[in-house]
Amino acid sequence: MSLNTFGHLFRVTTWGESHGPALGATVDGCPPGIVLAPAMIQHWLDRRKPGQNRFTTQRREPDEVRILSGVYEGRTTGTPIQLMIENTDQRSKDYGDIARTFRPGHADLTYWLKYGIRDPRGGGRSSARETAARVAAGSVAREALKALAPGVKITGYMVQMGRLRADRDRFDPEEVERNPFWCPDAAAAAIWAEHLDELRKSGNSVGAVVEVVASGVPAGLGAPIYGKLDSDLAAAMMSINAVKGVEIGAGMAAAELTGVENADEIFMGNDGRPRFSSNHAGGVLGGISTGQDVVVRFAVKPTSSILTPRKSITLAGEEAEVVTKGRHDPCVGIRAVPVGEAMMACVILDHLLLHRGQVGDGGGRIG
Amino acid sequence: MSLNTFGHLFRVTTWGESHGPALGATVDGCPPGIVLAPAMIQHWLDRRKPGQNRFTTQRREPDEVRILSGVYEGRTTGTPIQLMIENTDQRSKDYGDIARTFRPGHADLTYWLKYGIRDPRGGGRSSARETAARVAAGSVAREALKALAPGVKITGYMVQMGRLRADRDRFDPEEVERNPFWCPDAAAAAIWAEHLDELRKSGNSVGAVVEVVASGVPAGLGAPIYGKLDSDLAAAMMSINAVKGVEIGAGMAAAELTGVENADEIFMGNDGRPRFSSNHAGGVLGGISTGQDVVVRFAVKPTSSILTPRKSITLAGEEAEVVTKGRHDPCVGIRAVPVGEAMMACVILDHLLLHRGQVGDGGGRIG
Amino acid sequence: MSLNTFGHLFRVTTWGESHGPALGATVDGCPPGIVLAPAMIQHWLDRRKPGQNRFTTQRREPDEVRILSGVYEGRTTGTPIQLMIENTDQRSKDYGDIARTFRPGHADLTYWLKYGIRDPRGGGRSSARETAARVAAGSVAREALKALAPGVKITGYMVQMGRLRADRDRFDPEEVERNPFWCPDAAAAAIWAEHLDELRKSGNSVGAVVEVVASGVPAGLGAPIYGKLDSDLAAAMMSINAVKGVEIGAGMAAAELTGVENADEIFMGNDGRPRFSSNHAGGVLGGISTGQDVVVRFAVKPTSSILTPRKSITLAGEEAEVVTKGRHDPCVGIRAVPVGEAMMACVILDHLLLHRGQVGDGGGRIG
Amino acid sequence: MSLNTFGHLFRVTTWGESHGPALGATVDGCPPGIVLAPAMIQHWLDRRKPGQNRFTTQRREPDEVRILSGVYEGRTTGTPIQLMIENTDQRSKDYGDIARTFRPGHADLTYWLKYGIRDPRGGGRSSARETAARVAAGSVAREALKALAPGVKITGYMVQMGRLRADRDRFDPEEVERNPFWCPDAAAAAIWAEHLDELRKSGNSVGAVVEVVASGVPAGLGAPIYGKLDSDLAAAMMSINAVKGVEIGAGMAAAELTGVENADEIFMGNDGRPRFSSNHAGGVLGGISTGQDVVVRFAVKPTSSILTPRKSITLAGEEAEVVTKGRHDPCVGIRAVPVGEAMMACVILDHLLLHRGQVGDGGGRIG
């Protein structure tokens, strides 16, 4: 990962500012011959799109994607795929008054300190809007995975909002698409809705934990030591706006386990592949996939754009009180779900290609 | 990060297996003119060296580093610095019996599934011994930081062993060097010692949480969007053996905060630089350093090499019971402390060079 | 250089096909604060634009560039700059009949063999039209160079068409802009015009040699061993369509020199910088700039799209005769001049940033 | 290519100075399971070794390679392969007097201007001795090619010394190993021997042209646009010490051809693969291999270390006369032959892996 590009062989470069003419993703290194149509990308963009319910920002963007290159007669050609989303709802006036003040907890300050210039309109490049480009790129990765590793399935969902955790005993995969929180626990979702309504009305916001699972991932993916599958996933998730922590499998809780508890015991499956008694490893050992579900969780901090006044300073160095009057998400974690899925899809595909490059059809067999 | 190399401009390639003739690090892109002597590197290697007390593996390696290139008359020349550590204590016999069995929770299985060949002697490339090369490289980064950003100070310590947490109210920086756990809380260290003795005797192991803090880091470091300072730190820490979770600042707990609680309010310092009421951000906003302490935590899982028998399979696909008879660390988290420091040093220096490359002496001023 | 991206810190990713909706360049890593307006880019695009005289293809593209990101209030922000050129003159019918036949000497065949799919409209990605994106990116590099190294001046010109060489004794820099060949020798240009008219009428084409000189380049640029300034220039020029050879300084003729002849003797300049008796080195020693003019030459092969029938095969493996009926350049070398300049600008800026990153203001002084 | 590393997936990092304790290559990304023994590497190193006849430097190095990692029981494991060559014949005294003077045409000056420090012993990092590490790495690539693409054969030879060209009509592949110039034309070799004896005695040196051919390269290798096979080859060859020009196929002479002459007409081979009437393309179209011989030529300038006095300056800025008293090669082109072969092997393997990564077994068929 480097500046605005990530990936080794499946390389994604995102570009664009929140309130510029357009933003997008340049996807390079995609295998040729993959069926790809705008509607396939649009499907995933629509999941991420704001303004779909009262829990996400009311900014209304059609977020319509155009494929400008790399596809011929409905198939990828192996050349760069340019995905462009035009910005149509650019209410710069909402943000005009913050051009000279720094919002606490926001990149306003650091972009200024780093570059000596910043585009204040809607947060410029640091806006969560950048993640639309990731979702677009991720949908290309999904289509490529369909062709190359059809068994792979990627699902994201929220497991925690504030201090309220979903109950794994109540998890129902069908439920994820039925509530505005992508929460597999219907009861938790109902409680979250109430809680978030209160927070929103009080001009506050709240954090969340998102979990993304990739099942059907072949064993052997990951490039130790420094391109480990989990290392790349950690970088990918941590690069999403507002993410402050990333866990693989047992995650931070692994610290609390003993070696006896933590050992995922191994058995022989009927298909000649190893099976495991548990998945503390989150599907990754030594940086390489085991064939189990790859499980990643990340914490999203509460939006820093809140209606409650906070102390800050101005460009001139004077004290100021900051209130974000513009539209905002009371819980950005919600919209981070499809983004996390997209990053997972990109990383898995990238490592599939990397592995194929170095090892081909090789690899060890058991039995 | 890619295969066995990490870093953008300050690039470190580590090589070598646990029981091969040698291992080391090729450090490329180091600024020229930095004072560097073997003793400076040895100092940090000695901190990581096993066998120093009863809580780390009894493998005794002198871990003596040689500088084979890139230094002339005691100064770096800007060309690659080859740091080699010869392996002298290679008791292959200890590991011979596991060449045909896979240890649960270990990379044995995945290296085999990926490559179809593995060096079973001491874990080969997946051994924690690889981290000695990181520490060597990190010590070069430290010397370069001394010259380029003399205010930077990097300190790592353990904050949790198993379920036992150190108490931040009792933190004393002086204490870190005084106990075998690099624990800033003397009382906790005493309890941990007792706890670990028990675990060790029962043939078990335990996880830990390590925190690494870099103070004095200039504001403006970090290459958004995909080379964010925190994204690179997450990758760096997650690439360390046995790490399962990485946190920046408030970390996973950020999910539990409201926007009001999480906002680090900003004030004007007397030196013309911003000050903050708190550091939930962990010194990074929008992927760029704020000038506050950069705070990273990571969870290390318990060693999978334990004396308690666990179920597994053999290369032939038969059921097996695995007991690790060789020397092992009951809590590898301990030796991860200097490794985490080394990764922090490398990442900070790398971003210092990247920033200097793109922005030079520029950047914005306040007031 | 990798797939569709080149550069280390100043990274350019080009995308787009000849007859798709648009093409462009994503410029990442540009220093912030650089003054940049579309007109500055358009100036250089217009130089490369076809259809300006009878010696270039009659395809008429306005080649109008739009800046979609990375610029705020007329200055670069340090974030990715997306430069898009829409394709307006897409006469696909001209090329329809070659979708099933491979033109000799063209990438038709190899794109098919590699990818199993190709966009035949106007050559798709392999069209010389891709170089418009390079020129756009190069113009950004020029503006950055103006700010960072104002002494740098980059000039390209043709020195040979077919067997006809320009005479260095008659070189007049003013002449370059006055004839359609960017030829500094007015007499040669007149002869070339006659020669090319004949070739064009006979349905043939011809090769050329282009020279690009960067003067005012500071000493010390270049990243030995594998990012040598001349190595990167060779890659950059060889990546231009139809280029078959690249020379630095004396180039291939260096083989004919003795050590006595080749040695550029060194003197002390009045400004404390070294001066040289000659420039066989082409401004580069050991991969690092000397402060002399950086001199690169490259040979452009004759267009393979000609009106004279050539033997080839079809997709079905049958024999075929190929005649290119579409518009074409009788000497693509002409339009390669601004492209070569653009690549030079990108490489020099990239190495300026790389050097600043590793060495800063350091470097050795003489006297 | 970046600093001291080249390659995309098969990545080679060389390190070490001429008169330091050792030098070597870290080879990362090698496919696993490749048979590799020190003798296989030594074979190629011996070809490059100086002091084998009166036409190369009399420095006598055993140049014995050790494999320090990445190989287990005679096979590569997929982890980094460290190849180390210890320096045993370090006559620093020969070079002591030039530490304060800059040799014309040598990197002495530019390393100083760039880094402000240089290792003057034997040219330090800029010594041709660095190329031993390339040859070692190249021999690993050769073994991998044997396994992955057994039809590939790589052969280098000298085609020109000074103004004396070998005659292609007299080329006999068997002859290459029989004379000290790797010249396929026995008659030319005899003349060269005489010529070089004279030059050597007069304290002079001379340039050369080397040609390297890879036959049996599968069609489809090369990553357009900026990782074109020819672009990577150009970078690879230009990065070799003293190289000033690189040609693919017709090379610079392509400028003199018309489109009719240059077109390599295409026919259908009996094996279902395209055949060509000629190979002006040098086996590469649009940056992708055609299946024909890949043909690269490069010009090596005459050694700048000569016994004839040349004017230069000292570190103090004073005028000086420079005579190189140490051992030197009167025609470094000779020893560049195995180096060019090694670079070719690395580039071909790298692109084989890259292609396998992106495209797999795909690609288009004809007929």
PDB file of N, CA and C in Angstrom, chain B residues 44 46-58 128 131 135 156-162 176 179-183 189 192-197 199-200 205-212 240-243 298-303 328-341:
ATOM      1  N   TRP B  44      20.213  -3.433  20.954  1.00  0.00           N
ATOM      2  CA  TRP B  44      18.789  -3.743  20.844  1.00  0.00           C
ATOM      3  C   TRP B  44      18.551  -5.234  20.654  1.00  0.00           C
ATOM      4  N   ASP B  46      20.273  -7.518  22.026  1.00  0.00           N
ATOM      5  CA  ASP B  46      20.428  -8.146  23.333  1.00  0.00           C
ATOM      6  C   ASP B  46      19.139  -8.057  24.144  1.00  0.00           C
ATOM      7  N   ARG B  47      18.397  -6.970  23.951  1.00  0.00           N
ATOM      8  CA  ARG B  47      17.113  -6.838  24.647  1.00  0.00           C
ATOM      9  C   ARG B  47      16.129  -7.938  24.246  1.00  0.00           C
ATOM     10  N   ARG B  48      16.199  -8.313  22.955  1.00  0.00           N
ATOM     11  CA  ARG B  48      15.255  -9.307  22.449  1.00  0.00           C
ATOM     12  C   ARG B  48      15.725 -10.743  22.693  1.00  0.00           C
ATOM     13  N   LYS B  49      17.018 -10.902  22.941  1.00  0.00           N
ATOM     14  CA  LYS B  49      17.661 -12.214  22.997  1.00  0.00           C
ATOM     15  C   LYS B  49      16.963 -13.162  23.961  1.00  0.00           C
ATOM     16  N   PRO B  50      16.750 -14.392  23.529  1.00  0.00           N
ATOM     17  CA  PRO B  50      16.103 -15.351  24.436  1.00  0.00           C
ATOM     18  C   PRO B  50      17.069 -15.823  25.515  1.00  0.00           C
ATOM     19  N   GLY B  51      16.531 -16.529  26.460  1.00  0.00           N
ATOM     20  CA  GLY B  51      17.357 -17.188  27.468  1.00  0.00           C
ATOM     21  C   GLY B  51      17.901 -16.267  28.538  1.00  0.00           C
ATOM     22  N   GLN B  52      17.351 -15.064  28.645  1.00  0.00           N
ATOM     23  CA  GLN B  52      17.884 -14.117  29.621  1.00  0.00           C
ATOM     24  C   GLN B  52      17.256 -14.299  30.994  1.00  0.00           C
ATOM     25  N   ASN B  53      16.095 -14.913  30.997  1.00  0.00           N
ATOM     26  CA  ASN B  53      15.478 -15.236  32.281  1.00  0.00           C
ATOM     27  C   ASN B  53      14.596 -16.458  32.089  1.00  0.00           C
ATOM     28  N   ARG B  54      13.967 -16.896  33.129  1.00  0.00           N
ATOM     29  CA  ARG B  54      13.235 -18.160  33.035  1.00  0.00           C
ATOM     30  C   ARG B  54      11.941 -18.038  32.253  1.00  0.00           C
ATOM     31  N   PHE B  55      11.590 -16.830  31.838  1.00  0.00           N
ATOM     32  CA  PHE B  55      10.325 -16.640  31.139  1.00  0.00           C
ATOM     33  C   PHE B  55      10.446 -16.650  29.612  1.00  0.00           C
ATOM     34  N   THR B  56      11.648 -16.828  29.119  1.00  0.00           N
ATOM     35  CA  THR B  56      11.796 -16.911  27.659  1.00  0.00           C
ATOM     36  C   THR B  56      12.502 -18.208  27.299  1.00  0.00           C
ATOM     37  N   THR B  57      12.407 -18.597  26.034  1.00  0.00           N
ATOM     38  CA  THR B  57      12.959 -19.877  25.609  1.00  0.00           C
ATOM     39  C   THR B  57      14.433 -19.993  25.998  1.00  0.00           C
ATOM     40  N   GLN B  58      14.836 -21.204  26.331  1.00  0.00           N
ATOM     41  CA  GLN B  58      16.207 -21.388  26.805  1.00  0.00           C
ATOM     42  C   GLN B  58      17.205 -21.570  25.661  1.00  0.00           C
ATOM     43  N   ALA B 128       9.874 -17.384  15.303  1.00  0.00           N
ATOM     44  CA  ALA B 128       9.983 -16.046  15.888  1.00  0.00           C
ATOM     45  C   ALA B 128      11.406 -15.513  15.774  1.00  0.00           C
ATOM     46  N   THR B 131      12.315 -12.407  13.853  1.00  0.00           N
ATOM     47  CA  THR B 131      12.162 -11.048  14.382  1.00  0.00           C
ATOM     48  C   THR B 131      13.492 -10.432  14.833  1.00  0.00           C
ATOM     49  N   VAL B 135      14.645  -6.457  14.549  1.00  0.00           N
ATOM     50  CA  VAL B 135      15.228  -5.632  15.603  1.00  0.00           C
ATOM     51  C   VAL B 135      16.526  -4.999  15.115  1.00  0.00           C
ATOM     52  N   GLY B 156       8.403   0.662  24.183  1.00  0.00           N
ATOM     53  CA  GLY B 156       7.420  -0.413  24.204  1.00  0.00           C
ATOM     54  C   GLY B 156       7.360  -1.047  25.577  1.00  0.00           C
ATOM     55  N   TYR B 157       6.222  -1.612  25.899  1.00  0.00           N
ATOM     56  CA  TYR B 157       6.071  -2.277  27.191  1.00  0.00           C
ATOM     57  C   TYR B 157       4.839  -3.176  27.135  1.00  0.00           C
ATOM     58  N   MET B 158       4.778  -4.123  28.066  1.00  0.00           N
ATOM     59  CA  MET B 158       3.619  -5.005  28.118  1.00  0.00           C
ATOM     60  C   MET B 158       2.572  -4.401  29.032  1.00  0.00           C
ATOM     61  N   VAL B 159       1.319  -4.434  28.602  1.00  0.00           N
ATOM     62  CA  VAL B 159       0.262  -3.872  29.442  1.00  0.00           C
ATOM     63  C   VAL B 159      -0.728  -4.942  29.911  1.00  0.00           C
ATOM     64  N   GLN B 160      -0.580  -6.141  29.400  1.00  0.00           N
ATOM     65  CA  GLN B 160      -1.516  -7.196  29.771  1.00  0.00           C
ATOM     66  C   GLN B 160      -0.880  -8.556  29.529  1.00  0.00           C
ATOM     67  N   MET B 161      -1.066  -9.468  30.488  1.00  0.00           N
ATOM     68  CA  MET B 161      -0.671 -10.865  30.279  1.00  0.00           C
ATOM     69  C   MET B 161      -1.888 -11.709  30.623  1.00  0.00           C
ATOM     70  N   GLY B 162      -2.347 -12.480  29.674  1.00  0.00           N
ATOM     71  CA  GLY B 162      -3.584 -13.230  29.909  1.00  0.00           C
ATOM     72  C   GLY B 162      -4.679 -12.247  30.272  1.00  0.00           C
ATOM     73  N   VAL B 176      10.139  -0.145  33.445  1.00  0.00           N
ATOM     74  CA  VAL B 176      10.117  -1.005  32.258  1.00  0.00           C
ATOM     75  C   VAL B 176      11.363  -1.879  32.131  1.00  0.00           C
ATOM     76  N   ASN B 179      12.026  -5.191  35.115  1.00  0.00           N
ATOM     77  CA  ASN B 179      11.439  -6.525  35.263  1.00  0.00           C
ATOM     78  C   ASN B 179      11.469  -7.265  33.921  1.00  0.00           C
ATOM     79  N   PRO B 180      11.358  -8.564  33.969  1.00  0.00           N
ATOM     80  CA  PRO B 180      11.522  -9.359  32.732  1.00  0.00           C
ATOM     81  C   PRO B 180      10.375  -9.196  31.754  1.00  0.00           C
ATOM     82  N   PHE B 181       9.347  -8.446  32.121  1.00  0.00           N
ATOM     83  CA  PHE B 181       8.168  -8.314  31.259  1.00  0.00           C
ATOM     84  C   PHE B 181       8.087  -6.952  30.581  1.00  0.00           C
ATOM     85  N   TRP B 182       9.092  -6.124  30.721  1.00  0.00           N
ATOM     86  CA  TRP B 182       9.014  -4.745  30.231  1.00  0.00           C
ATOM     87  C   TRP B 182       7.680  -4.147  30.668  1.00  0.00           C
ATOM     88  N   CYS B 183       7.364  -4.322  31.928  1.00  0.00           N
ATOM     89  CA  CYS B 183       6.081  -3.830  32.428  1.00  0.00           C
ATOM     90  C   CYS B 183       6.293  -2.576  33.266  1.00  0.00           C
ATOM     91  N   ALA B 189       3.895  -6.732  37.403  1.00  0.00           N
ATOM     92  CA  ALA B 189       5.007  -7.599  36.994  1.00  0.00           C
ATOM     93  C   ALA B 189       5.204  -8.730  37.989  1.00  0.00           C
ATOM     94  N   TRP B 192       2.441 -11.201  37.501  1.00  0.00           N
ATOM     95  CA  TRP B 192       2.645 -11.922  36.246  1.00  0.00           C
ATOM     96  C   TRP B 192       3.694 -13.023  36.410  1.00  0.00           C
ATOM     97  N   ALA B 193       4.744 -12.705  37.123  1.00  0.00           N
ATOM     98  CA  ALA B 193       5.830 -13.675  37.296  1.00  0.00           C
ATOM     99  C   ALA B 193       5.292 -14.961  37.922  1.00  0.00           C
ATOM    100  N   GLU B 194       4.492 -14.771  38.940  1.00  0.00           N
ATOM    101  CA  GLU B 194       3.909 -15.916  39.611  1.00  0.00           C
ATOM    102  C   GLU B 194       2.999 -16.713  38.658  1.00  0.00           C
ATOM    103  N   HIS B 195       2.160 -15.956  37.966  1.00  0.00           N
ATOM    104  CA  HIS B 195       1.208 -16.564  37.037  1.00  0.00           C
ATOM    105  C   HIS B 195       1.924 -17.354  35.936  1.00  0.00           C
ATOM    106  N   LEU B 196       2.978 -16.766  35.442  1.00  0.00           N
ATOM    107  CA  LEU B 196       3.664 -17.398  34.316  1.00  0.00           C
ATOM    108  C   LEU B 196       4.432 -18.638  34.768  1.00  0.00           C
ATOM    109  N   ASP B 197       4.950 -18.576  35.971  1.00  0.00           N
ATOM    110  CA  ASP B 197       5.622 -19.760  36.520  1.00  0.00           C
ATOM    111  C   ASP B 197       4.669 -20.943  36.536  1.00  0.00           C
ATOM    112  N   LEU B 199       1.923 -21.405  34.743  1.00  0.00           N
ATOM    113  CA  LEU B 199       1.593 -21.819  33.381  1.00  0.00           C
ATOM    114  C   LEU B 199       2.710 -22.648  32.769  1.00  0.00           C
ATOM    115  N   ARG B 200       3.917 -22.152  32.966  1.00  0.00           N
ATOM    116  CA  ARG B 200       5.078 -22.821  32.412  1.00  0.00           C
ATOM    117  C   ARG B 200       5.207 -24.239  32.949  1.00  0.00           C
ATOM    118  N   SER B 205       0.817 -22.004  27.940  1.00  0.00           N
ATOM    119  CA  SER B 205       1.365 -20.699  27.555  1.00  0.00           C
ATOM    120  C   SER B 205       0.240 -19.682  27.622  1.00  0.00           C
ATOM    121  N   VAL B 206       0.573 -18.429  27.399  1.00  0.00           N
ATOM    122  CA  VAL B 206      -0.459 -17.395  27.538  1.00  0.00           C
ATOM    123  C   VAL B 206      -0.172 -16.210  26.609  1.00  0.00           C
ATOM    124  N   GLY B 207      -1.228 -15.476  26.262  1.00  0.00           N
ATOM    125  CA  GLY B 207      -1.111 -14.317  25.385  1.00  0.00           C
ATOM    126  C   GLY B 207      -0.765 -13.046  26.136  1.00  0.00           C
ATOM    127  N   ALA B 208      -0.633 -11.957  25.402  1.00  0.00           N
ATOM    128  CA  ALA B 208      -0.245 -10.691  26.023  1.00  0.00           C
ATOM    129  C   ALA B 208      -0.633  -9.523  25.118  1.00  0.00           C
ATOM    130  N   VAL B 209      -0.672  -8.341  25.719  1.00  0.00           N
ATOM    131  CA  VAL B 209      -0.857  -7.120  24.930  1.00  0.00           C
ATOM    132  C   VAL B 209       0.351  -6.219  25.132  1.00  0.00           C
ATOM    133  N   VAL B 210       0.894  -5.757  24.026  1.00  0.00           N
ATOM    134  CA  VAL B 210       2.063  -4.890  24.053  1.00  0.00           C
ATOM    135  C   VAL B 210       1.651  -3.507  23.552  1.00  0.00           C
ATOM    136  N   GLU B 211       2.159  -2.479  24.185  1.00  0.00           N
ATOM    137  CA  GLU B 211       1.897  -1.114  23.727  1.00  0.00           C
ATOM    138  C   GLU B 211       3.220  -0.469  23.340  1.00  0.00           C
ATOM    139  N   VAL B 212       3.212   0.223  22.206  1.00  0.00           N
ATOM    140  CA  VAL B 212       4.418   0.936  21.773  1.00  0.00           C
ATOM    141  C   VAL B 212       4.044   2.391  21.530  1.00  0.00           C
ATOM    142  N   ILE B 240       4.079  -9.243  12.673  1.00  0.00           N
ATOM    143  CA  ILE B 240       4.885  -9.906  13.706  1.00  0.00           C
ATOM    144  C   ILE B 240       4.227 -11.239  14.059  1.00  0.00           C
ATOM    145  N   ASN B 241       5.036 -12.255  14.202  1.00  0.00           N
ATOM    146  CA  ASN B 241       4.512 -13.587  14.527  1.00  0.00           C
ATOM    147  C   ASN B 241       3.544 -13.542  15.697  1.00  0.00           C
ATOM    148  N   ALA B 242       2.423 -14.222  15.563  1.00  0.00           N
ATOM    149  CA  ALA B 242       1.472 -14.448  16.656  1.00  0.00           C
ATOM    150  C   ALA B 242       0.599 -13.245  16.997  1.00  0.00           C
ATOM    151  N   VAL B 243       0.753 -12.144  16.280  1.00  0.00           N
ATOM    152  CA  VAL B 243      -0.095 -10.978  16.557  1.00  0.00           C
ATOM    153  C   VAL B 243      -1.472 -11.185  15.912  1.00  0.00           C
ATOM    154  N   PHE B 298      -0.838  -4.058  20.427  1.00  0.00           N
ATOM    155  CA  PHE B 298      -1.151  -5.281  19.685  1.00  0.00           C
ATOM    156  C   PHE B 298      -1.222  -6.475  20.614  1.00  0.00           C
ATOM    157  N   ALA B 299      -2.107  -7.397  20.238  1.00  0.00           N
ATOM    158  CA  ALA B 299      -2.297  -8.608  21.035  1.00  0.00           C
ATOM    159  C   ALA B 299      -1.463  -9.732  20.445  1.00  0.00           C
ATOM    160  N   VAL B 300      -0.738 -10.426  21.316  1.00  0.00           N
ATOM    161  CA  VAL B 300       0.064 -11.583  20.905  1.00  0.00           C
ATOM    162  C   VAL B 300      -0.614 -12.828  21.448  1.00  0.00           C
ATOM    163  N   LYS B 301      -0.893 -13.761  20.577  1.00  0.00           N
ATOM    164  CA  LYS B 301      -1.573 -14.971  21.040  1.00  0.00           C
ATOM    165  C   LYS B 301      -0.605 -15.846  21.838  1.00  0.00           C
ATOM    166  N   PRO B 302      -1.102 -16.784  22.603  1.00  0.00           N
ATOM    167  CA  PRO B 302      -0.208 -17.688  23.334  1.00  0.00           C
ATOM    168  C   PRO B 302       0.539 -18.586  22.361  1.00  0.00           C
ATOM    169  N   THR B 303       1.780 -18.906  22.713  1.00  0.00           N
ATOM    170  CA  THR B 303       2.583 -19.808  21.889  1.00  0.00           C
ATOM    171  C   THR B 303       1.813 -21.078  21.599  1.00  0.00           C
ATOM    172  N   HIS B 328      10.654 -23.556  24.468  1.00  0.00           N
ATOM    173  CA  HIS B 328       9.674 -22.596  23.972  1.00  0.00           C
ATOM    174  C   HIS B 328       9.450 -21.467  24.963  1.00  0.00           C
ATOM    175  N   ASP B 329       8.834 -20.422  24.478  1.00  0.00           N
ATOM    176  CA  ASP B 329       8.496 -19.265  25.316  1.00  0.00           C
ATOM    177  C   ASP B 329       7.103 -19.463  25.889  1.00  0.00           C
ATOM    178  N   PRO B 330       6.939 -19.411  27.186  1.00  0.00           N
ATOM    179  CA  PRO B 330       5.577 -19.533  27.724  1.00  0.00           C
ATOM    180  C   PRO B 330       4.721 -18.299  27.395  1.00  0.00           C
ATOM    181  N   CYS B 331       5.379 -17.170  27.110  1.00  0.00           N
ATOM    182  CA  CYS B 331       4.635 -15.967  26.740  1.00  0.00           C
ATOM    183  C   CYS B 331       5.453 -15.198  25.708  1.00  0.00           C
ATOM    184  N   VAL B 332       5.231 -15.476  24.428  1.00  0.00           N
ATOM    185  CA  VAL B 332       6.061 -14.832  23.392  1.00  0.00           C
ATOM    186  C   VAL B 332       5.844 -13.326  23.345  1.00  0.00           C
ATOM    187  N   GLY B 333       4.758 -12.891  23.986  1.00  0.00           N
ATOM    188  CA  GLY B 333       4.507 -11.447  24.043  1.00  0.00           C
ATOM    189  C   GLY B 333       5.684 -10.684  24.623  1.00  0.00           C
ATOM    190  N   ILE B 334       6.386 -11.314  25.551  1.00  0.00           N
ATOM    191  CA  ILE B 334       7.511 -10.631  26.213  1.00  0.00           C
ATOM    192  C   ILE B 334       8.541 -10.199  25.175  1.00  0.00           C
ATOM    193  N   ARG B 335       8.942 -11.165  24.361  1.00  0.00           N
ATOM    194  CA  ARG B 335       9.991 -10.854  23.384  1.00  0.00           C
ATOM    195  C   ARG B 335       9.464 -10.044  22.210  1.00  0.00           C
ATOM    196  N   ALA B 336       8.148  -9.871  22.155  1.00  0.00           N
ATOM    197  CA  ALA B 336       7.586  -9.046  21.083  1.00  0.00           C
ATOM    198  C   ALA B 336       7.761  -7.550  21.352  1.00  0.00           C
ATOM    199  N   VAL B 337       8.087  -7.207  22.604  1.00  0.00           N
ATOM    200  CA  VAL B 337       8.212  -5.779  22.941  1.00  0.00           C
ATOM    201  C   VAL B 337       9.290  -5.086  22.104  1.00  0.00           C
ATOM    202  N   PRO B 338      10.531  -5.584  22.126  1.00  0.00           N
ATOM    203  CA  PRO B 338      11.545  -4.919  21.287  1.00  0.00           C
ATOM    204  C   PRO B 338      11.243  -5.015  19.796  1.00  0.00           C
ATOM    205  N   VAL B 339      10.503  -6.048  19.408  1.00  0.00           N
ATOM    206  CA  VAL B 339      10.151  -6.187  17.990  1.00  0.00           C
ATOM    207  C   VAL B 339       9.154  -5.091  17.594  1.00  0.00           C
ATOM    208  N   GLY B 340       8.168  -4.876  18.454  1.00  0.00           N
ATOM    209  CA  GLY B 340       7.200  -3.808  18.195  1.00  0.00           C
ATOM    210  C   GLY B 340       7.875  -2.446  18.128  1.00  0.00           C
ATOM    211  N   GLU B 341       8.827  -2.229  19.014  1.00  0.00           N
ATOM    212  CA  GLU B 341       9.578  -0.972  18.974  1.00  0.00           C
ATOM    213  C   GLU B 341      10.317  -0.812  17.648  1.00  0.00           C
TER     214      GLU B 341
END
